[in-house]
């Protein structure tokens, strides 16, 4: 904002005065905010990413330039195999996830399937279950001998061994898919929701039956959204740490993330880890670019004007088949794992059947009162999540507002930096922050702040896109009306913008809080003995085979998540977590 | 035999009767419009004909065969009809060519034949050069042509058009309604056209059914509809009308301020009503008293508006409380307060039913 002023006569003697005035003009509140924001974003995003790349080319001993880290990282077939395994796992899980998600999204969005609301809520529920909690549930269900499914099979058939082994590649792929399919569901459903019924009616009047209409018109129209979200799931699986750590390691193979974790075991080889993570970053950037290209063809679903009414397709008896499929999925992803975890949390020994003699409250007592490490971790988890959600919401809003209203010269650049962490898997982000802020001069390792700033960076794209779309829906004339009535920009923000957007800001706060309480991969290398969070502790307990205490922790975590979600739902409506674009 | 017959067609949504005991017959090759304001049931009627909605009562028959009734309806895909949608509903993931070919593929037309017919119809709508384009790369008018080509290429038994021009701007709308009529003349497909725009209905249709509250008020060719509206609703919906109250006085009819021999009124039988319609265009305005055996009224202009193609005058009679709206050509300029004489041909005073159930 440049203020117009009436210039007085000037002469040479007045020149220094003008310089001072010019500097005073430059240091107005807007520039200060700009500099501050730029500094914060450089600290949170640019510097860590830079350190990652720099470290990958740095010799640990004398800080000189080298390619040796890359040679080490990709020199052994075992390491390269981990990369291949990750790609295969990503592909298999994404394929499973789309087989699960697309029929459900279609059933809920476009058909007269019974229980559509129920199915939708079930999908949201599986979205809320942290993948590693689901994985633990499935270890208890599908372990080769003691797993409940196998025991039930042996009891029924009299066979000496069960048929199912979760500790295999396909077991891992299935469990991974069960907790990543909601993403595809959400994208597919919102694309299907946008297709007007006239598109289908046009096919139908020209002679296409319901099946032909669905296969030749409806699904092809949603295809860009489906493909885009399949890519996202592929990327998510690539960066997933918890589930592979729980299942792949016992099964005897490595993926990229578990291999990265191995580089962090003593002695910590950050430089090698940095080099090893480069393909993941490259793939992420490439796939996200493709995904954006796919979704950029927005006109795909919005051709034409009025007449966008929608009617569900009548499936006849087939609707019960689709519903049964949805029930099986809900059973696999929500009911069965949660039942087994709930039961285990009240058991003395998880492999024994539920009986009065096996019942105990000891696990909860341990978790809540006796075990100091667990209490500390619970406290840390919620503290970090609250702080992260607050900073993220504020920062995301600030950048979104400034870039939407173009208040600063480089506001678009600020927006791009804010979105950049989206292309970086959580575990790589952890390496970035370890490389940037663990060594001196910052020496943040062991402080909660290191975990929090990494979390903030990880979730910043979410709060930014949330705020961005909310502000997009807000007409600038509302603020201009304040300005013309005599208020300044700050007053417009305070009196008009924030009151209108408070719900959507609260929604993104809740969302970040919820995913903050369960974030594992970013916390992995950053939390020290005093700054452990629940997710990291869960993994350690699982290595020790303490499934009973682990289940009690999971139950507590899910209870808190459930209550927070319920509050959000009551205040903001059922789908408050899905409103990002 | 009639191509399409609606018999006692009724549709209720909950307690609301949207289409009320509707009867309509179309001859083969006829173009009929359903004209009415939004909510009059015209689109619901069309969707029942298409088979997207089942009627609550009554039937739809095509070539004498029942295709819709309350108990059983042939699904839309087996009716061999075509439809033009308000949004065009072009599939954005297919090229123009693929869009047009879709219906032929569903009818399992052989490849060569399919290619030939698609090419032919695209030439007819002058889009041959855009065959490889995607719909979102076309203008609104071009999209409309694709949608016409897609509907016509299958040589449907019946063509249904659901407000096809409502998304176009005014100039294009005029061009396209001419195009629709031209294509109808060329292919002679029995067509039903739903619209709320009377000029669209007038220019395209052989007959127009004016609908109100789920019923047909009047069905006639455009000229009859305009010159001889049967009900007050039709008189006021089509064009501009003055509604006059008449009182029989022997062999004459007494209006507010003047009398006419009943035999001279524009009637086709005995007059059973007290309400009459007089089109604003059918009144001439003069600055001096004309010599004529028609009805002459003396009074003055009390309001005026220039609409571009016509003047819209409000006339107040000197001898009674009668006020009339009069349309005059652009060069017939009168000022507010000016003394004028109106000349009315009694045959333009049309008796109308004041009750629309008759």
Coordinates of C-alpha atoms in Angstrom, one line a residue, chain A residues 33-560:
Chain A
X33 CA 4.6 -8.8 8.2
X34 CA 6.0 -9.8 4.8
X35 CA 9.5 -10.1 6.1
X36 CA 8.4 -12.0 9.1
X37 CA 6.4 -14.5 7.1
X38 CA 9.1 -15.0 4.6
X39 CA 11.6 -15.7 7.4
X40 CA 9.2 -18.2 9.1
X41 CA 8.6 -20.0 5.8
X42 CA 12.3 -20.1 5.0
X43 CA 12.9 -21.5 8.5
X44 CA 10.1 -24.1 8.2
X45 CA 10.3 -25.1 4.6
X46 CA 13.1 -23.8 2.5
X47 CA 16.0 -24.4 4.8
X48 CA 15.2 -28.0 5.8
X49 CA 14.7 -29.0 2.2
X50 CA 18.0 -27.3 1.3
X51 CA 19.8 -29.1 4.1
X52 CA 18.5 -32.4 2.9
X53 CA 19.9 -31.9 -0.6
X54 CA 23.1 -30.4 0.8
X55 CA 23.7 -33.3 3.3
X56 CA 23.2 -35.9 0.6
X57 CA 26.3 -34.4 -1.1
X58 CA 28.3 -33.9 2.1
X59 CA 31.0 -36.2 3.6
X60 CA 30.1 -36.7 7.3
X61 CA 33.7 -36.6 8.5
X62 CA 35.0 -33.4 7.0
X63 CA 31.9 -31.7 5.5
X64 CA 33.4 -31.8 2.0
X65 CA 31.5 -32.4 -1.2
X66 CA 31.1 -36.0 -2.2
X67 CA 29.0 -38.5 -4.2
X68 CA 29.9 -41.2 -1.7
X69 CA 26.6 -41.1 0.1
X70 CA 24.7 -42.0 -3.1
X71 CA 27.2 -44.8 -3.8
X72 CA 26.6 -46.2 -0.3
X73 CA 22.8 -45.7 -0.5
X74 CA 22.4 -47.4 -3.9
X75 CA 25.5 -49.6 -3.9
X76 CA 24.0 -52.6 -2.2
X77 CA 21.3 -54.8 -3.9
X78 CA 19.5 -55.0 -0.6
X79 CA 19.0 -51.3 -0.5
X80 CA 17.9 -51.1 -4.1
X81 CA 15.5 -54.0 -3.4
X82 CA 13.9 -52.0 -0.6
X83 CA 13.1 -49.3 -3.2
X84 CA 11.6 -51.8 -5.6
X85 CA 9.6 -53.4 -2.8
X86 CA 8.2 -49.9 -1.9
X87 CA 7.1 -49.4 -5.5
X88 CA 5.5 -52.8 -5.7
X89 CA 3.8 -52.2 -2.3
X90 CA 2.6 -48.8 -3.5
X91 CA 1.2 -50.2 -6.7
X92 CA -0.5 -53.2 -5.0
X93 CA -2.0 -51.2 -2.2
X94 CA -3.2 -48.5 -4.6
X95 CA -4.8 -51.2 -6.7
X96 CA -6.5 -52.8 -3.7
X97 CA -7.6 -49.4 -2.4
X98 CA -9.3 -48.5 -5.7
X99 CA -11.0 -51.8 -5.8
X100 CA -12.4 -51.0 -2.4
X101 CA -13.0 -47.3 -2.8
X102 CA -14.5 -46.9 -6.3
X103 CA -17.5 -49.2 -5.8
X104 CA -18.3 -47.7 -2.4
X105 CA -18.1 -44.1 -3.7
X106 CA -20.3 -45.0 -6.7
X107 CA -22.8 -46.8 -4.4
X108 CA -23.0 -43.9 -2.0
X109 CA -23.0 -41.1 -4.6
X110 CA -25.1 -42.4 -7.5
X111 CA -27.3 -45.4 -6.5
X112 CA -30.2 -46.3 -4.3
X113 CA -28.0 -48.6 -2.2
X114 CA -29.4 -49.0 1.3
X115 CA -27.5 -47.5 4.2
X116 CA -25.6 -44.9 2.2
X117 CA -25.1 -42.7 5.2
X118 CA -23.9 -45.6 7.3
X119 CA -21.4 -46.6 4.6
X120 CA -20.2 -43.0 4.3
X121 CA -19.7 -42.8 8.1
X122 CA -17.8 -46.1 8.1
X123 CA -15.4 -44.8 5.5
X124 CA -14.8 -41.7 7.6
X125 CA -14.2 -44.0 10.6
X126 CA -11.5 -46.0 8.8
X127 CA -10.0 -42.6 7.8
X128 CA -9.8 -41.8 11.5
X129 CA -8.1 -45.0 12.5
X130 CA -4.3 -44.5 12.5
X131 CA -2.8 -47.0 10.0
X132 CA -0.5 -48.5 12.6
X133 CA -3.4 -49.1 15.0
X134 CA -5.2 -50.9 12.2
X135 CA -2.0 -52.8 11.5
X136 CA -1.8 -53.9 15.1
X137 CA -5.5 -55.0 14.9
X138 CA -4.7 -57.1 11.9
X139 CA -1.6 -58.6 13.5
X140 CA -3.9 -59.8 16.2
X141 CA -6.4 -61.0 13.7
X142 CA -4.2 -62.5 11.0
X143 CA -1.0 -63.6 12.7
X144 CA 0.0 -67.0 11.3
X145 CA -0.7 -69.1 14.4
X146 CA -2.2 -67.1 17.2
X147 CA -4.3 -64.7 15.0
X148 CA -8.0 -64.9 15.7
X149 CA -9.0 -65.6 12.1
X150 CA -6.6 -68.5 11.9
X151 CA -7.7 -69.9 15.3
X152 CA -11.4 -69.6 14.2
X153 CA -10.5 -71.5 11.0
X154 CA -8.6 -74.2 12.9
X155 CA -11.6 -74.6 15.3
X156 CA -14.1 -74.9 12.5
X157 CA -12.1 -77.1 10.0
X158 CA -9.9 -79.0 12.5
X159 CA -6.9 -78.1 10.3
X160 CA -3.5 -78.0 12.1
X161 CA -2.7 -74.5 10.8
X162 CA -4.6 -71.4 9.7
X163 CA -4.6 -70.3 6.0
X164 CA -3.9 -66.7 6.6
X165 CA -0.6 -65.0 7.2
X166 CA -0.5 -61.2 7.6
X167 CA 3.3 -61.2 7.6
X168 CA 3.6 -61.4 3.8
X169 CA 3.8 -58.9 1.0
X170 CA 0.1 -59.3 0.1
X171 CA -0.9 -59.2 3.8
X172 CA 0.9 -55.9 4.1
X173 CA -0.6 -54.6 0.9
X174 CA -4.1 -55.4 2.0
X175 CA -3.7 -53.8 5.5
X176 CA -2.2 -50.8 3.9
X177 CA -5.1 -50.5 1.4
X178 CA -7.7 -50.8 4.2
X179 CA -6.5 -47.5 5.7
X180 CA -5.6 -45.6 2.6
X181 CA -8.7 -46.2 0.5
X182 CA -10.7 -43.4 2.1
X183 CA -8.6 -40.9 0.1
X184 CA -9.7 -42.4 -3.2
X185 CA -13.3 -42.7 -1.9
X186 CA -13.4 -39.0 -1.0
X187 CA -12.0 -37.8 -4.4
X188 CA -14.1 -40.3 -6.4
X189 CA -17.3 -39.4 -4.5
X190 CA -16.9 -35.7 -4.9
X191 CA -16.3 -36.1 -8.7
X192 CA -19.3 -38.4 -9.0
X193 CA -21.4 -35.9 -7.0
X194 CA -20.6 -33.2 -9.6
X195 CA -21.8 -35.2 -12.6
X196 CA -25.3 -34.1 -13.5
X197 CA -27.9 -36.8 -13.9
X198 CA -28.6 -35.5 -17.4
X199 CA -25.2 -37.0 -18.5
X200 CA -26.5 -40.4 -17.6
X201 CA -30.0 -39.8 -18.9
X202 CA -28.6 -38.7 -22.3
X203 CA -26.9 -42.1 -22.5
X204 CA -30.0 -43.9 -21.3
X205 CA -32.4 -42.3 -23.9
X206 CA -29.9 -43.2 -26.6
X207 CA -30.2 -46.9 -25.7
X208 CA -27.6 -47.6 -23.0
X209 CA -28.8 -49.7 -20.1
X210 CA -27.8 -48.9 -16.5
X211 CA -24.6 -51.1 -16.6
X212 CA -23.5 -49.6 -19.9
X213 CA -24.3 -46.1 -18.7
X214 CA -22.2 -46.6 -15.6
X215 CA -19.2 -48.1 -17.4
X216 CA -19.2 -45.9 -20.4
X217 CA -20.3 -42.6 -19.0
X218 CA -20.3 -42.2 -15.3
X219 CA -17.0 -43.9 -14.4
X220 CA -15.0 -42.4 -17.3
X221 CA -16.2 -39.0 -16.2
X222 CA -14.8 -39.5 -12.8
X223 CA -11.6 -41.2 -14.1
X224 CA -9.3 -38.1 -13.7
X225 CA -10.3 -37.8 -10.1
X226 CA -9.9 -41.5 -9.5
X227 CA -6.5 -41.7 -11.1
X228 CA -5.3 -38.6 -9.3
X229 CA -6.3 -40.0 -6.0
X230 CA -4.7 -43.4 -6.8
X231 CA -1.4 -41.5 -7.4
X232 CA -1.9 -39.8 -4.0
X233 CA -2.4 -43.2 -2.3
X234 CA 0.7 -44.6 -4.1
X235 CA 2.7 -41.7 -2.7
X236 CA 1.2 -42.1 0.8
X237 CA 2.1 -45.7 0.8
X238 CA 5.6 -44.9 -0.4
X239 CA 6.1 -42.7 2.6
X240 CA 4.3 -44.9 5.1
X241 CA 6.4 -46.1 7.9
X242 CA 4.3 -47.6 10.7
X243 CA 2.5 -50.4 8.9
X244 CA 5.6 -51.7 7.1
X245 CA 7.6 -51.5 10.3
X246 CA 5.0 -53.7 12.0
X247 CA 4.5 -56.2 9.2
X248 CA 7.3 -56.1 6.7
X249 CA 10.2 -56.3 9.1
X250 CA 8.9 -59.5 10.8
X251 CA 8.0 -60.8 7.3
X252 CA 11.7 -60.4 6.5
X253 CA 11.8 -57.7 3.8
X254 CA 12.5 -54.0 3.7
X255 CA 10.8 -51.0 2.1
X256 CA 12.3 -47.5 1.6
X257 CA 11.0 -46.2 4.9
X258 CA 12.2 -49.1 7.0
X259 CA 15.5 -48.9 5.2
X260 CA 15.7 -45.2 6.0
X261 CA 15.0 -46.0 9.7
X262 CA 17.8 -48.5 9.5
X263 CA 20.2 -45.8 8.4
X264 CA 19.2 -43.9 11.5
X265 CA 20.2 -46.7 13.8
X266 CA 23.6 -46.4 15.5
X267 CA 25.7 -45.1 14.0
X268 CA 23.2 -42.5 12.6
X269 CA 24.1 -41.9 8.9
X270 CA 21.9 -38.9 8.0
X271 CA 23.9 -38.2 4.8
X272 CA 23.2 -41.7 3.5
X273 CA 19.6 -41.4 4.5
X274 CA 19.3 -38.1 2.7
X275 CA 20.8 -39.6 -0.5
X276 CA 18.5 -42.6 -0.2
X277 CA 15.4 -40.5 0.1
X278 CA 16.0 -38.6 -3.1
X279 CA 14.2 -41.0 -5.4
X280 CA 11.1 -40.7 -3.2
X281 CA 11.1 -36.9 -3.4
X282 CA 11.6 -37.2 -7.2
X283 CA 8.8 -39.6 -7.6
X284 CA 6.5 -37.5 -5.4
X285 CA 7.1 -34.4 -7.4
X286 CA 6.6 -36.1 -10.7
X287 CA 3.4 -37.9 -9.6
X288 CA 1.9 -34.8 -8.0
X289 CA 2.6 -32.9 -11.2
X290 CA 0.7 -35.5 -13.2
X291 CA -2.1 -35.6 -10.7
X292 CA -2.5 -31.8 -10.9
X293 CA -2.5 -32.0 -14.7
X294 CA -5.3 -34.6 -14.5
X295 CA -7.4 -32.6 -12.2
X296 CA -6.8 -29.4 -14.0
X297 CA -9.2 -30.5 -16.7
X298 CA -12.0 -29.3 -14.4
X299 CA -14.2 -28.6 -17.4
X300 CA -14.5 -32.4 -17.5
X301 CA -17.4 -32.4 -15.1
X302 CA -18.8 -28.9 -15.4
X303 CA -19.6 -28.7 -19.1
X304 CA -23.0 -27.2 -19.7
X305 CA -25.0 -24.9 -17.5
X306 CA -28.3 -25.4 -15.7
X307 CA -30.2 -28.6 -15.2
X308 CA -27.9 -30.2 -12.7
X309 CA -30.5 -32.1 -10.8
X310 CA -29.5 -35.6 -9.6
X311 CA -31.4 -38.8 -9.1
X312 CA -30.0 -42.0 -7.7
X313 CA -29.8 -44.9 -10.1
X314 CA -32.2 -47.7 -9.2
X315 CA -30.1 -50.9 -8.9
X316 CA -32.9 -53.4 -8.0
X317 CA -31.7 -56.4 -6.1
X318 CA -28.1 -55.6 -7.0
X319 CA -28.2 -52.8 -4.4
X320 CA -28.0 -55.4 -1.7
X321 CA -24.9 -56.9 -3.3
X322 CA -23.2 -53.5 -3.3
X323 CA -24.3 -52.9 0.3
X324 CA -22.9 -56.4 1.4
X325 CA -19.6 -55.5 -0.2
X326 CA -19.6 -52.2 1.8
X327 CA -20.3 -54.2 5.0
X328 CA -17.4 -56.6 4.3
X329 CA -15.1 -53.6 3.9
X330 CA -16.4 -51.9 7.0
X331 CA -15.9 -55.2 8.9
X332 CA -12.3 -55.5 7.6
X333 CA -11.3 -51.9 8.2
X334 CA -13.3 -50.9 11.2
X335 CA -15.3 -53.5 13.1
X336 CA -12.9 -56.5 13.2
X337 CA -9.7 -54.6 14.1
X338 CA -11.4 -52.4 16.7
X339 CA -13.2 -55.3 18.3
X340 CA -10.0 -57.2 18.7
X341 CA -8.1 -54.2 20.0
X342 CA -10.9 -53.4 22.5
X343 CA -10.9 -57.0 23.7
X344 CA -7.1 -57.1 24.0
X345 CA -7.0 -53.9 26.0
X346 CA -9.1 -55.6 28.7
X347 CA -7.2 -58.9 28.5
X348 CA -4.4 -60.3 30.5
X349 CA -3.1 -62.3 27.5
X350 CA -4.4 -61.4 24.1
X351 CA -4.1 -64.9 22.6
X352 CA -6.4 -66.4 25.2
X353 CA -10.1 -66.3 24.7
X354 CA -12.3 -63.7 26.4
X355 CA -13.3 -64.9 29.8
X356 CA -13.7 -63.6 33.3
X357 CA -10.4 -65.0 34.3
X358 CA -8.7 -63.2 31.4
X359 CA -10.4 -59.9 32.1
X360 CA -8.4 -57.1 33.6
X361 CA -8.2 -53.3 33.9
X362 CA -4.5 -53.5 34.6
X363 CA -3.5 -52.4 31.1
X364 CA -5.4 -49.1 31.5
X365 CA -4.0 -48.6 35.0
X366 CA -0.5 -49.1 33.5
X367 CA -1.0 -46.7 30.7
X368 CA -2.7 -44.0 32.7
X369 CA -1.0 -44.1 36.0
X370 CA 1.9 -46.6 36.4
X371 CA 4.1 -46.2 33.4
X372 CA 5.8 -42.9 33.4
X373 CA 7.0 -43.1 29.8
X374 CA 3.4 -43.7 28.5
X375 CA 2.0 -40.9 30.5
X376 CA 4.7 -38.6 29.3
X377 CA 4.1 -39.7 25.7
X378 CA 0.3 -39.1 26.0
X379 CA 1.0 -35.7 27.4
X380 CA 3.5 -34.9 24.7
X381 CA 1.2 -36.1 21.9
X382 CA -1.7 -33.9 22.9
X383 CA 0.5 -30.9 23.7
X384 CA 2.3 -31.1 20.4
X385 CA -0.9 -31.6 18.5
X386 CA -2.6 -28.6 20.1
X387 CA 0.4 -26.3 19.5
X388 CA 0.9 -27.6 15.9
X389 CA -2.8 -27.1 15.1
X390 CA -2.8 -23.6 16.4
X391 CA 0.4 -22.5 14.7
X392 CA -0.6 -24.2 11.4
X393 CA -4.1 -22.7 11.4
X394 CA -2.7 -19.2 12.0
X395 CA 0.1 -19.4 9.6
X396 CA -1.9 -21.1 6.8
X397 CA -4.6 -18.5 7.1
X398 CA -2.0 -15.6 7.0
X399 CA -0.4 -16.9 3.9
X400 CA -3.7 -17.7 2.2
X401 CA -5.2 -14.3 3.0
X402 CA -2.1 -12.4 1.8
X403 CA -1.8 -14.4 -1.4
X404 CA -5.5 -14.2 -2.2
X405 CA -5.8 -10.5 -1.6
X406 CA -2.3 -10.0 -3.1
X407 CA -1.2 -7.8 -0.2
X408 CA 2.5 -8.4 -0.8
X409 CA 4.6 -8.4 -4.0
X410 CA 5.7 -12.0 -3.6
X411 CA 2.6 -13.5 -2.2
X412 CA 2.3 -16.1 -4.9
X413 CA 5.8 -17.3 -4.1
X414 CA 4.8 -17.5 -0.4
X415 CA 1.9 -19.7 -1.4
X416 CA 4.1 -22.0 -3.4
X417 CA 6.6 -22.4 -0.6
X418 CA 3.7 -23.2 1.8
X419 CA 2.5 -25.9 -0.5
X420 CA 5.9 -27.5 -1.1
X421 CA 6.0 -29.9 1.9
X422 CA 3.1 -31.7 0.3
X423 CA 5.5 -33.3 -2.1
X424 CA 7.8 -34.5 0.7
X425 CA 6.9 -37.7 2.5
X426 CA 6.8 -37.4 6.3
X427 CA 9.8 -39.6 6.9
X428 CA 11.9 -37.5 4.5
X429 CA 10.7 -34.4 6.2
X430 CA 12.0 -35.9 9.5
X431 CA 15.4 -36.3 7.9
X432 CA 15.3 -32.7 6.6
X433 CA 14.6 -31.4 10.1
X434 CA 17.2 -33.7 11.6
X435 CA 19.7 -32.5 9.2
X436 CA 18.8 -28.8 9.6
X437 CA 18.1 -28.3 13.2
X438 CA 19.6 -31.2 15.2
X439 CA 23.2 -30.2 14.9
X440 CA 24.5 -26.8 16.2
X441 CA 23.9 -23.9 16.0
X442 CA 20.2 -24.8 16.6
X443 CA 20.8 -28.1 18.5
X444 CA 17.1 -28.7 18.9
X445 CA 17.3 -32.4 19.2
X446 CA 15.6 -33.6 22.4
X447 CA 13.4 -30.6 22.6
X448 CA 9.6 -30.8 21.8
X449 CA 10.1 -27.7 19.6
X450 CA 11.8 -29.8 16.9
X451 CA 8.9 -32.2 16.7
X452 CA 6.4 -29.3 16.7
X453 CA 8.1 -27.4 13.9
X454 CA 8.4 -30.5 11.8
X455 CA 4.7 -31.2 12.3
X456 CA 3.8 -27.6 11.5
X457 CA 5.7 -27.9 8.2
X458 CA 4.1 -31.2 7.4
X459 CA 0.5 -30.0 7.9
X460 CA 0.9 -26.4 6.7
X461 CA -0.3 -27.3 3.2
X462 CA -3.5 -28.7 4.7
X463 CA -4.3 -25.5 6.7
X464 CA -3.3 -23.4 3.7
X465 CA -5.6 -25.1 1.2
X466 CA -8.4 -25.1 3.7
X467 CA -8.1 -21.3 4.4
X468 CA -7.4 -20.7 0.7
X469 CA -10.7 -22.2 -0.5
X470 CA -12.6 -20.6 2.4
X471 CA -11.2 -17.1 1.4
X472 CA -11.9 -17.8 -2.2
X473 CA -15.6 -18.1 -1.3
X474 CA -15.5 -14.7 0.4
X475 CA -16.2 -11.8 -1.8
X476 CA -13.6 -9.0 -1.5
X477 CA -16.5 -6.5 -1.6
X478 CA -17.3 -7.4 2.0
X479 CA -13.9 -6.0 3.0
X480 CA -14.1 -3.1 0.6
X481 CA -17.4 -2.1 2.3
X482 CA -15.5 -1.8 5.6
X483 CA -12.7 0.2 3.9
X484 CA -15.1 2.6 2.2
X485 CA -16.9 3.0 5.6
X486 CA -13.6 4.2 7.1
X487 CA -12.0 1.0 8.6
X488 CA -8.5 -0.2 7.6
X489 CA -7.5 -3.6 6.4
X490 CA -6.8 -4.9 9.9
X491 CA -10.2 -3.8 11.0
X492 CA -11.8 -5.5 8.0
X493 CA -9.9 -8.7 8.8
X494 CA -11.0 -8.6 12.5
X495 CA -14.6 -7.5 12.1
X496 CA -15.6 -9.3 8.9
X497 CA -13.2 -11.9 7.6
X498 CA -12.4 -13.8 10.8
X499 CA -16.0 -13.9 12.1
X500 CA -17.2 -15.3 8.8
X501 CA -14.3 -17.9 8.5
X502 CA -14.2 -18.9 12.1
X503 CA -16.0 -22.2 11.5
X504 CA -13.7 -23.2 8.6
X505 CA -10.7 -22.2 10.6
X506 CA -11.9 -24.3 13.5
X507 CA -12.5 -27.1 11.1
X508 CA -8.9 -27.1 9.9
X509 CA -7.7 -26.8 13.5
X510 CA -9.6 -29.9 14.4
X511 CA -8.4 -31.8 11.4
X512 CA -4.7 -31.0 12.1
X513 CA -5.2 -31.8 15.8
X514 CA -6.6 -35.2 14.9
X515 CA -3.9 -36.1 12.4
X516 CA -1.3 -34.6 14.6
X517 CA -2.1 -37.0 17.5
X518 CA -1.3 -39.9 15.2
X519 CA 1.5 -38.7 13.1
X520 CA 4.3 -41.2 13.2
X521 CA 6.8 -40.9 10.3
X522 CA 7.6 -37.2 10.9
X523 CA 8.1 -37.8 14.6
X524 CA 10.3 -40.9 14.0
X525 CA 13.8 -39.5 14.0
X526 CA 13.0 -36.3 15.9
X527 CA 11.6 -37.4 19.2
X528 CA 14.2 -38.0 22.0
X529 CA 13.6 -39.9 25.2
X530 CA 11.7 -37.0 26.8
X531 CA 9.8 -36.0 23.7
X532 CA 8.4 -39.3 22.6
X533 CA 4.9 -39.3 21.2
X534 CA 2.3 -42.1 21.3
X535 CA 2.8 -43.2 17.8
X536 CA 6.6 -43.8 18.3
X537 CA 5.9 -45.5 21.6
X538 CA 3.4 -47.8 20.0
X539 CA 5.9 -49.1 17.6
X540 CA 8.4 -49.7 20.4
X541 CA 5.8 -51.6 22.5
X542 CA 4.9 -53.6 19.4
X543 CA 8.6 -54.7 19.0
X544 CA 8.5 -55.8 22.6
X545 CA 5.2 -57.8 21.9
X546 CA 3.3 -55.8 24.6
X547 CA 0.0 -55.9 22.6
X548 CA -2.2 -55.6 25.7
X549 CA -0.8 -52.3 26.8
X550 CA -0.6 -51.2 23.2
X551 CA -4.2 -51.9 22.7
X552 CA -5.1 -49.9 25.8
X553 CA -3.2 -46.9 24.4
X554 CA -4.9 -47.3 21.0
X555 CA -8.3 -47.4 22.7
X556 CA -7.5 -44.1 24.5
X557 CA -6.2 -42.5 21.3
X558 CA -9.2 -43.6 19.4
X559 CA -11.5 -42.4 22.2
X560 CA -10.0 -39.0 22.2

